[in-house]
Coordinates of C-alpha atoms and ligand atoms in Angstrom, one line a residue:
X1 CA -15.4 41.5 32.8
X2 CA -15.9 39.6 30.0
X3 CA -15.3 40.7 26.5
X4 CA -17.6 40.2 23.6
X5 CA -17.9 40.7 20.2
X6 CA -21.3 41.1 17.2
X7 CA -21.2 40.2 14.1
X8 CA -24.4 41.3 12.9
X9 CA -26.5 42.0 9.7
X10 CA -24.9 38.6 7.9
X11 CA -26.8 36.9 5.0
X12 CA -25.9 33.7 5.6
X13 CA -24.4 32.4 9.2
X14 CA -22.9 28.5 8.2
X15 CA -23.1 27.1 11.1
X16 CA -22.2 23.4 10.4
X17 CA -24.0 22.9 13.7
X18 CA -24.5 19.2 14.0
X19 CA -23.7 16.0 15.3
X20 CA -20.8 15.8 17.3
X21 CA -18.7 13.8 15.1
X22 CA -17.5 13.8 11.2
X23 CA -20.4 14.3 8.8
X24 CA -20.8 11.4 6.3
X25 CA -23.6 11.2 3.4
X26 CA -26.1 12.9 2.9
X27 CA -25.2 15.0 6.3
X28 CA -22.0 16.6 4.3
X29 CA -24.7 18.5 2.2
X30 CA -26.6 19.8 5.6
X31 CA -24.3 23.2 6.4
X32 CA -26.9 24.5 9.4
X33 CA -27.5 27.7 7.6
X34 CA -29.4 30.7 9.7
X35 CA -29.9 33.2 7.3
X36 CA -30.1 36.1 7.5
X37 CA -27.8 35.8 10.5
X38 CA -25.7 37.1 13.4
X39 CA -23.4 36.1 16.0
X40 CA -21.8 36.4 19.3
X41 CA -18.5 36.2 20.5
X42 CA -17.9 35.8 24.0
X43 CA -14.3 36.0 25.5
X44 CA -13.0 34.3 22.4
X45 CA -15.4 31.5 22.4
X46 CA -18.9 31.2 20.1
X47 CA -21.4 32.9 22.1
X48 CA -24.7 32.8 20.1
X49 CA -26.1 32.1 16.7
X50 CA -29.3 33.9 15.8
X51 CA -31.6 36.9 13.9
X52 CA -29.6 40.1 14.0
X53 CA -32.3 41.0 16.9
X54 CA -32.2 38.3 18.4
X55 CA -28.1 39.2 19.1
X56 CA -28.7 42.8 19.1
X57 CA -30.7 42.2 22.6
X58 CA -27.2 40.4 24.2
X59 CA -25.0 43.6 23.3
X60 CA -24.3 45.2 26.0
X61 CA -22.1 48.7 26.2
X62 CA -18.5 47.3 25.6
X63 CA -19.9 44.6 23.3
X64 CA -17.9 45.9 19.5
X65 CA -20.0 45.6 16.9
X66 CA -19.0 44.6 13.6
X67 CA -21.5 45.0 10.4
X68 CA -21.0 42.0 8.0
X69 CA -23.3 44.0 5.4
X70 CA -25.0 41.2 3.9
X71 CA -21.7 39.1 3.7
X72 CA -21.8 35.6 4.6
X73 CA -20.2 34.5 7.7
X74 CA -18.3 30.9 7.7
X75 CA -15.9 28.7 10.5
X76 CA -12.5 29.5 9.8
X77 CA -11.3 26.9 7.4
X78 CA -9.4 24.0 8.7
X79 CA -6.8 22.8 6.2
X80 CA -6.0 19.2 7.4
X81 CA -2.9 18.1 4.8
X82 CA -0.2 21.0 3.9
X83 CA 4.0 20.6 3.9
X84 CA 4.4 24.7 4.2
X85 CA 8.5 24.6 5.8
X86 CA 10.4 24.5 3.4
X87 CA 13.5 26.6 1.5
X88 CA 13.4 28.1 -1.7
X89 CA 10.7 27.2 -4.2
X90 CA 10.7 24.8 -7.7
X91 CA 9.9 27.3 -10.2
X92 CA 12.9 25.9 -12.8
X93 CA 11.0 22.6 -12.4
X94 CA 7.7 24.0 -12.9
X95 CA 9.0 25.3 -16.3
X96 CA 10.5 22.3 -17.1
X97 CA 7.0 20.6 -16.0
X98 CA 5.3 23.2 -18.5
X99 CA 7.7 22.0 -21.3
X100 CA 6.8 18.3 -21.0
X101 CA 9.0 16.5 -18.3
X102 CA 6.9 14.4 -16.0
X103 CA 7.3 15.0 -12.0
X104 CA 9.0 11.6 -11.8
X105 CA 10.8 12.0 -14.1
X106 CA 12.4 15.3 -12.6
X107 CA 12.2 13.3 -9.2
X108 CA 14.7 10.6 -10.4
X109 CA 17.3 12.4 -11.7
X110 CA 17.7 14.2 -7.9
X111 CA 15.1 17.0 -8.7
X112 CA 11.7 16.8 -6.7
X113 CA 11.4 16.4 -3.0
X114 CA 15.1 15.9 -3.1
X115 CA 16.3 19.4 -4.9
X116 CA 13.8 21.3 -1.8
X117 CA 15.4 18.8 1.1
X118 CA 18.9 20.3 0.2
X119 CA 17.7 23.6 -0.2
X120 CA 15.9 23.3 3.4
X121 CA 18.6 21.7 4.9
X122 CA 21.1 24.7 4.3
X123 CA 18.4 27.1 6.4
X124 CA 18.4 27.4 10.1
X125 CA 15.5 27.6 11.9
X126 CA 15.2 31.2 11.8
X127 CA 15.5 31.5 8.3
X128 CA 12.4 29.1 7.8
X129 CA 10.1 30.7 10.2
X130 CA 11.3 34.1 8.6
X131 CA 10.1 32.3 4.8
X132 CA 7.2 30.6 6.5
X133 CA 5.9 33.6 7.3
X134 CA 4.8 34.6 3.9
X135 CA 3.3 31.3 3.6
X136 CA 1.1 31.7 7.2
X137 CA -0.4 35.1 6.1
X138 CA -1.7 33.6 3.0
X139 CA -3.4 30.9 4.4
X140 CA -4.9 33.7 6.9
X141 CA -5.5 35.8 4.1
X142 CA -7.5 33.2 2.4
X143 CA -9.9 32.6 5.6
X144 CA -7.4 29.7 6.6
X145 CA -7.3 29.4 10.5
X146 CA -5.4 26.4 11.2
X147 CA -3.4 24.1 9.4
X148 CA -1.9 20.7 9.6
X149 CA 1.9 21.3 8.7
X150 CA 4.2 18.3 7.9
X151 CA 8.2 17.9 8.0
X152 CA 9.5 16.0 5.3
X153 CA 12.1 18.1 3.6
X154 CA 14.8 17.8 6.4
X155 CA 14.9 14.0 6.3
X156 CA 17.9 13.8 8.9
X157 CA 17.3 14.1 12.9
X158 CA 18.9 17.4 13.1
X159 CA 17.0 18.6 10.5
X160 CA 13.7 17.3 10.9
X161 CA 14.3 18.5 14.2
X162 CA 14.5 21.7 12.9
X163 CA 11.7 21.4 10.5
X164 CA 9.2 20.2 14.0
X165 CA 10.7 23.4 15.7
X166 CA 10.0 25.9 13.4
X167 CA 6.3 24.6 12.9
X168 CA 6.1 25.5 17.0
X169 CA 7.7 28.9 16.7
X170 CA 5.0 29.6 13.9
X171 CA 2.6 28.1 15.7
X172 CA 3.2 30.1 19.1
X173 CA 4.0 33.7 17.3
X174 CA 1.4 34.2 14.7
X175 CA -2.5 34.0 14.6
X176 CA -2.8 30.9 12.4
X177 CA -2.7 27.4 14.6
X178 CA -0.5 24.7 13.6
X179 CA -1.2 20.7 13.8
X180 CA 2.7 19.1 13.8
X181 CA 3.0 16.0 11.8
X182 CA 6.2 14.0 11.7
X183 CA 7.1 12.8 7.6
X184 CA 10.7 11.8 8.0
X185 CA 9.1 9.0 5.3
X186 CA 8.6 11.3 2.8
X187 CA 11.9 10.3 0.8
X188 CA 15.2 7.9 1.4
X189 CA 17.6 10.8 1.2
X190 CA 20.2 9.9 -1.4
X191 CA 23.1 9.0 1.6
X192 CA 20.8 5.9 2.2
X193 CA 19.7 4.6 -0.9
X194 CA 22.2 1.7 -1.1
X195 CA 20.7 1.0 2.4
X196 CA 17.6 1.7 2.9
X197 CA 16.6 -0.1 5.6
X198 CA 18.7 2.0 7.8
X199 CA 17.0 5.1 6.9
X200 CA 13.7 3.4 8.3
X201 CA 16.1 2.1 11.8
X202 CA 16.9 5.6 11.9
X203 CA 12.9 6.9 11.6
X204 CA 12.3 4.3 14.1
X205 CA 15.1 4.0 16.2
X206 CA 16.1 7.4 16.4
X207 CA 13.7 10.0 14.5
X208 CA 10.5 9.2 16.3
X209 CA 11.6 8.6 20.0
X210 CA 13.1 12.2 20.0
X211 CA 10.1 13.8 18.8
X212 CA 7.7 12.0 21.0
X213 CA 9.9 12.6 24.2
X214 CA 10.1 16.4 23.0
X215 CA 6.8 16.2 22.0
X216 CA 6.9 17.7 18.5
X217 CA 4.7 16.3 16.3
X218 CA 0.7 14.7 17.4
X219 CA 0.7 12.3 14.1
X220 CA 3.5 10.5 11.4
X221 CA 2.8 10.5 7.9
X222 CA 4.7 7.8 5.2
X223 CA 4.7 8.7 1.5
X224 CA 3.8 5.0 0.7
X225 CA 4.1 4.7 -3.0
X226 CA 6.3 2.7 -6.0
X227 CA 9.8 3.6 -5.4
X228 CA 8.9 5.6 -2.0
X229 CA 8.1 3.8 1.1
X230 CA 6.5 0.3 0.3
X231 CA 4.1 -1.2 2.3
X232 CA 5.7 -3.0 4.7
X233 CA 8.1 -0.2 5.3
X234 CA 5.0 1.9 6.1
X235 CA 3.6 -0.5 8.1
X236 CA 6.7 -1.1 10.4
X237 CA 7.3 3.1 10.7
X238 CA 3.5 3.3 11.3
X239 CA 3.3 0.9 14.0
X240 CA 6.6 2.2 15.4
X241 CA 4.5 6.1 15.6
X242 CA 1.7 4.4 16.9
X243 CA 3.6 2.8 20.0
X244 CA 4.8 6.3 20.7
X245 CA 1.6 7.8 21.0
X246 CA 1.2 9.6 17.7
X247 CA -1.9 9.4 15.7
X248 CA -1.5 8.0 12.1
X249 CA -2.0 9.6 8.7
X250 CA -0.6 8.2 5.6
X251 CA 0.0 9.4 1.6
X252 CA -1.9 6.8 0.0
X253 CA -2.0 6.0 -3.5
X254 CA -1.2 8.7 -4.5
X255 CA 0.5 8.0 -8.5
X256 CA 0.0 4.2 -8.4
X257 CA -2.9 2.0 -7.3
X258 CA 0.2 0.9 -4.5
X259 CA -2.0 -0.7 -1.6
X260 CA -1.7 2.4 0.3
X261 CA -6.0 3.2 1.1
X262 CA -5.6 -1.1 2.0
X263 CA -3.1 -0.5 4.9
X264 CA -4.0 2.7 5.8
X265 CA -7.5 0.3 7.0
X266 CA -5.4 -2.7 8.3
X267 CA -4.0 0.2 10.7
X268 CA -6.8 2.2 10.9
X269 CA -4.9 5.2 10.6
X270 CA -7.2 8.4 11.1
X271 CA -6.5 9.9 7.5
X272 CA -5.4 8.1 3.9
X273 CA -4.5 11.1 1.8
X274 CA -4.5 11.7 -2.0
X275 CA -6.1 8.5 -2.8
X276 CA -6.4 9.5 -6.9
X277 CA -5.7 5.2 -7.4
X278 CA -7.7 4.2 -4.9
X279 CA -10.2 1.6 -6.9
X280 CA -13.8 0.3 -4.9
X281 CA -12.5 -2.3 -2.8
X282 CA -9.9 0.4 -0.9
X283 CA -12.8 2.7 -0.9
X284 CA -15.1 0.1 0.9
X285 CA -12.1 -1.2 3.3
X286 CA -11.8 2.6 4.6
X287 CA -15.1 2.5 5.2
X288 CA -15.3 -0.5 7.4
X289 CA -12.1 1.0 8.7
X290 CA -13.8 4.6 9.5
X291 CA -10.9 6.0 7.9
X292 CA -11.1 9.6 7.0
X293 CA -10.0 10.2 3.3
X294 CA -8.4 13.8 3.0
X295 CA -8.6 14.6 -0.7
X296 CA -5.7 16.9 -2.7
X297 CA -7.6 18.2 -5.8
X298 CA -5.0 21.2 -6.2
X299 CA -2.0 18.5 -6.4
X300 CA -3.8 16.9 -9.4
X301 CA -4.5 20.1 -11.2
X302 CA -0.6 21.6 -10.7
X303 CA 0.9 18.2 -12.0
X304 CA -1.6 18.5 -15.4
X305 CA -3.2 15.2 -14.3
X306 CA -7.1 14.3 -15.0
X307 CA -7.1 11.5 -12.8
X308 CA -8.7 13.0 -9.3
X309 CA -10.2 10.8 -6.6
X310 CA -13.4 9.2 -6.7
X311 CA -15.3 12.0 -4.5
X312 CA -18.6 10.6 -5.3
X313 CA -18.5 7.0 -4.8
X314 CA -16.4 7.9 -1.2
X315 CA -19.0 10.3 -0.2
X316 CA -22.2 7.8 -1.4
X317 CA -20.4 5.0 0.3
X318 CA -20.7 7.1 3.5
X319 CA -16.9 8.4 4.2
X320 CA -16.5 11.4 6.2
X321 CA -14.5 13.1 2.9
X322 CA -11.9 16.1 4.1
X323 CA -10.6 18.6 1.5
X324 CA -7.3 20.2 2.0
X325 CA -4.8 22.2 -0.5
X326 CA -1.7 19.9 -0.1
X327 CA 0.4 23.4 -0.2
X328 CA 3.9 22.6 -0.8
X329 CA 6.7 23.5 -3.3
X330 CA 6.8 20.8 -5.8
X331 CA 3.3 19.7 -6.6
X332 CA 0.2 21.9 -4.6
X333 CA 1.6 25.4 -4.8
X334 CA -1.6 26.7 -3.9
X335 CA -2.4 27.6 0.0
X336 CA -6.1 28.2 -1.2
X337 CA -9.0 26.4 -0.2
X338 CA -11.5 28.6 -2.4
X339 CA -9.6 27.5 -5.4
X340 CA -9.7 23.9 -3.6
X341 CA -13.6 24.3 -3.7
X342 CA -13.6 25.2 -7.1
X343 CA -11.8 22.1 -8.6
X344 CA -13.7 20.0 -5.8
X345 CA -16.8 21.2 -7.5
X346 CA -15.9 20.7 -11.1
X347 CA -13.8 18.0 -10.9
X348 CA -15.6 15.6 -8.3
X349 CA -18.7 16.3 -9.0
X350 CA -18.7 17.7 -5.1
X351 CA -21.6 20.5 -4.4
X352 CA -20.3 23.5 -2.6
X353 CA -22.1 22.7 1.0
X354 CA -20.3 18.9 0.9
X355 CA -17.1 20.8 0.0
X356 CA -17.3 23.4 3.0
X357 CA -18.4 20.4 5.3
X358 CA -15.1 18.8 4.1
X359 CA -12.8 21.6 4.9
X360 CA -14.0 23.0 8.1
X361 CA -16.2 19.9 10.6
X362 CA -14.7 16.8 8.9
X363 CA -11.3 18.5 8.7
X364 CA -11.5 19.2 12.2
X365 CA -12.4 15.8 13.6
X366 CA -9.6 14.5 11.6
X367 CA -7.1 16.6 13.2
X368 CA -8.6 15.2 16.4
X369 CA -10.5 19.2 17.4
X370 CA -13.7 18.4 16.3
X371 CA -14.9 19.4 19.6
X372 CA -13.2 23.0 19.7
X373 CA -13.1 23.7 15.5
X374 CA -14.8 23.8 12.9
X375 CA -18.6 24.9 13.3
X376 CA -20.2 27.8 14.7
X377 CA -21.4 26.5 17.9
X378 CA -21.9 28.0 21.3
X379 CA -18.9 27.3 23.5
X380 CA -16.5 26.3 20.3
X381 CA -12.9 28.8 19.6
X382 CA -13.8 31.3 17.6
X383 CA -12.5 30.9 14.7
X384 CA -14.5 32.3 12.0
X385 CA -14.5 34.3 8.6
X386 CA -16.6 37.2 6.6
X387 CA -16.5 36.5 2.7
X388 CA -16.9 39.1 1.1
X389 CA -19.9 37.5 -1.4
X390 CA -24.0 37.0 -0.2
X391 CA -24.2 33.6 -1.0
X392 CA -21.7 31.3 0.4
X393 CA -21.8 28.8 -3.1
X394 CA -20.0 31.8 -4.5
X395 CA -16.7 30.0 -2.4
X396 CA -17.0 27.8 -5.1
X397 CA -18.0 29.6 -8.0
X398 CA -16.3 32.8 -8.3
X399 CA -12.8 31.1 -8.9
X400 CA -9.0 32.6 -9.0
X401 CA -10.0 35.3 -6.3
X402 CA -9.5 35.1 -2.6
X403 CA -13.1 35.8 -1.1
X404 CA -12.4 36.7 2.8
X405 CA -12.9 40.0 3.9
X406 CA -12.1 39.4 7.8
X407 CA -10.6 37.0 9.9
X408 CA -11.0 35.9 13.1
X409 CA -9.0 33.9 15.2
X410 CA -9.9 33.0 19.0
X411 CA -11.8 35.9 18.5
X412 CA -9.3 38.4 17.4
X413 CA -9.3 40.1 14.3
X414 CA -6.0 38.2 12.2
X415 CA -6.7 40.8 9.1
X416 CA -5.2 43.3 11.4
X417 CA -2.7 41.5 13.0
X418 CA -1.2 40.8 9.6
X419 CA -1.6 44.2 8.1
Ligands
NIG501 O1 1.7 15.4 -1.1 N1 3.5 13.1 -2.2 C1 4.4 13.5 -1.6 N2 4.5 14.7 -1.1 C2 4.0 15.9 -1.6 C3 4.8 16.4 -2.7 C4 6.0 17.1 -2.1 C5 6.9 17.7 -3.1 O2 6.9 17.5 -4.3 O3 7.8 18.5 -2.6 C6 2.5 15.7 -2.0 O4 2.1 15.8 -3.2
FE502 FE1 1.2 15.7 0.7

């Protein structure tokens, strides 16, 4: 028999019902909003969208009810860029940071990346999932239902290894649902810097065959930046991923106007990430490129820049824009995506329906599930989430508060599962 679920009395049901592919333009500002709203939930999959009448007449005796009370009911948000495995946190940095010392700075004298890499190194596996733990029921907590998780702080085989297996054990014990991303490019550890180039052999010759053969990771990332990766150590890691079957994403201009958006289009990688340099020729080569741009407003804020990515002109020159909170210990501690709608909103000049489009369809499609994630719509997982709040631009509004009330995943309630 099959088991089904009502969500009824909701004042808003965003739907993001719409074509089936990323929303670019003036589409990003069209959320499919049936208000006052209901739904139905049919063996873990969207049933129905409609009046609360219209779904009270397909409740059936074992259908549970559940009364939103005038809250507004959303797709479970999809975060499409996050580094969440990692050991220990950066709090002396941040201090430091908050007395006046720059990130790169702190970075080259062995802080940074490099000071969480030995820390993450020292853990086993089972001591990460036990930390990453924490991490997973915030994102759930904040109406988070699947992430995109990148290594990056093992930056050996063994331990990025490690890093790819812990994202799996997370992935198959808890509610949230994890998208593995290979980043063994996201520093030269200090053993190779008189020789880099065999850092990137060892990505290449080494790194990425294990992980595709054990199938670990669906994309590879490259921090390409000034005194990173440059660009034709991106390109050569990039094409080796790409050989192996793994889709391409890229940290793209990040701190320097570095020719990052420019290669990520030359590949036509899915994603170019960050993006904060990116001036208008990049912006129009991603758009020939139909490159997805996944912009990180909550790394600007937390490194006490100004300088976030031109939102506006991307959107207006017809990208299919993503949002996502960069979470990671050095410069996004944040896992929330409300507080990501806040500074997408007063920041980038983003309205609140083009920022929900960009963390739940477009993130979706760019984590290559626009077909099961990310919209309301009959026959998609259901993944979804009551905020507690009667209009849904309050996401936006309402800032330094988490605004879920429940959350579902595959049709289960994940505010119980996590207590
Ligand atoms: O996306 N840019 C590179 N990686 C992260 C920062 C990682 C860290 O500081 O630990 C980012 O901002
Ligand atoms: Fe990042």
């Amino acid at each position: 028999m099959s088991e089904s679920l009502a969500i009824l009395n909701c004042s808003q049901v965003v739907t993001l019902a719409g074509p089936g592919r990323p929303r670019v333009g003036p589409e990003m500002r069209d959320i499919g909003i049936v208000a006052p709203g209901a739904m139905l939930v049919r063996d873990g999959l969207i049933g129905n969208v409609g009046t609360t009448a219209e779904i009270e007449e397909r409740i059936d005796a074992d259908t549970t009810v559940v009364d939103a009370g005038g809250r507004v009911l959303l797709p479970g948000f999809v975060d499409a860029h996050t580094h969440p495995i990692f050991a220990g946190t950066r709090v002396d940095e941040f201090e430091e940071r908050s007395k006046g010392a720059s990130y790169q700075e702190i970075a080259a004298r062995g802080g940074g990346i490099q000071s969480t890499v030995n820390r993450t190194r020292a853990a086993s596996v089972d001591g990460l999932v036990e930390t990453c733990r924490r991490y997973t029921e915030w994102f759930l907590r904040g109406g988070t239902t699947t992430i995109e998780a990148k290594s990056g702080y093992g930056l050996s085989l063994e331990d990025e290894l490690k890093i790819l297996r812990a994202i799996k054990r997370l992935d198959d014990e808890t509610a949230l649902r994890y998208v593995p991303t290979f980043l063994g490019a996201h520093s030269v550890p200090p053993e190779y810097r008189a020789r880099r180039g065999e850092y990137i052999s060892l990505i290449i010759d080494e790194m990425l065959p294990q992980i595709a053969r054990q199938k670990l990771a669906e994309y590879c990332d490259v921090f390409c930046e000034q005194r990173v990766f440059t660009t034709d150590e991106s390109w050569k890691i990039l094409s080796a991923a790409r050989c192996h079957g793994l889709g391409l994403r890229m940290h793209a201009d990040q701190l320097s106007l570095s020719g990052g958006a420019k290669l990520a289009a030359e590949l036509g990688t899915i994603t170019a990430d960050h993006l904060e340099h990116t001036d208008a020729d990049g912006i129009d080569a991603l758009k020939k490129a139909r490159v997805q741009p996944v912009l990180l407003p909550g790394s600007v804020y937390a490194l006490g820049s100004s300088r976030y990515p031109a939102a506006r002109e991307m959107i207006d020159a017809g990208l299919a824009v993503v949002l996502a909170t960069d979470f990671n210990p050095g410069s996004s501690p944040t896992p929330s995506m409300a507080m990501i709608l806040s500074l997408a909103a007063t920041h980038m000049k983003m309205t609140p329906a083009e920022g929900i489009t960009a963390v739940t369809i477009n993130a979706a499609y760019s984590l290559n599930r626009g077909d099961q994630l990310g919209s309301l719509e009959p026959g998609k997982v259901a993944d979804f989430v009551i905020h507690d709040c009667d209009d849904y631009r309050e996401l936006a509004y309402f800032f330094g508060i988490e605004h879920a009330w429940r959350v579902y995943c595959g049709g289960t309630n994940a505010t119980d599962l996590h207590g």
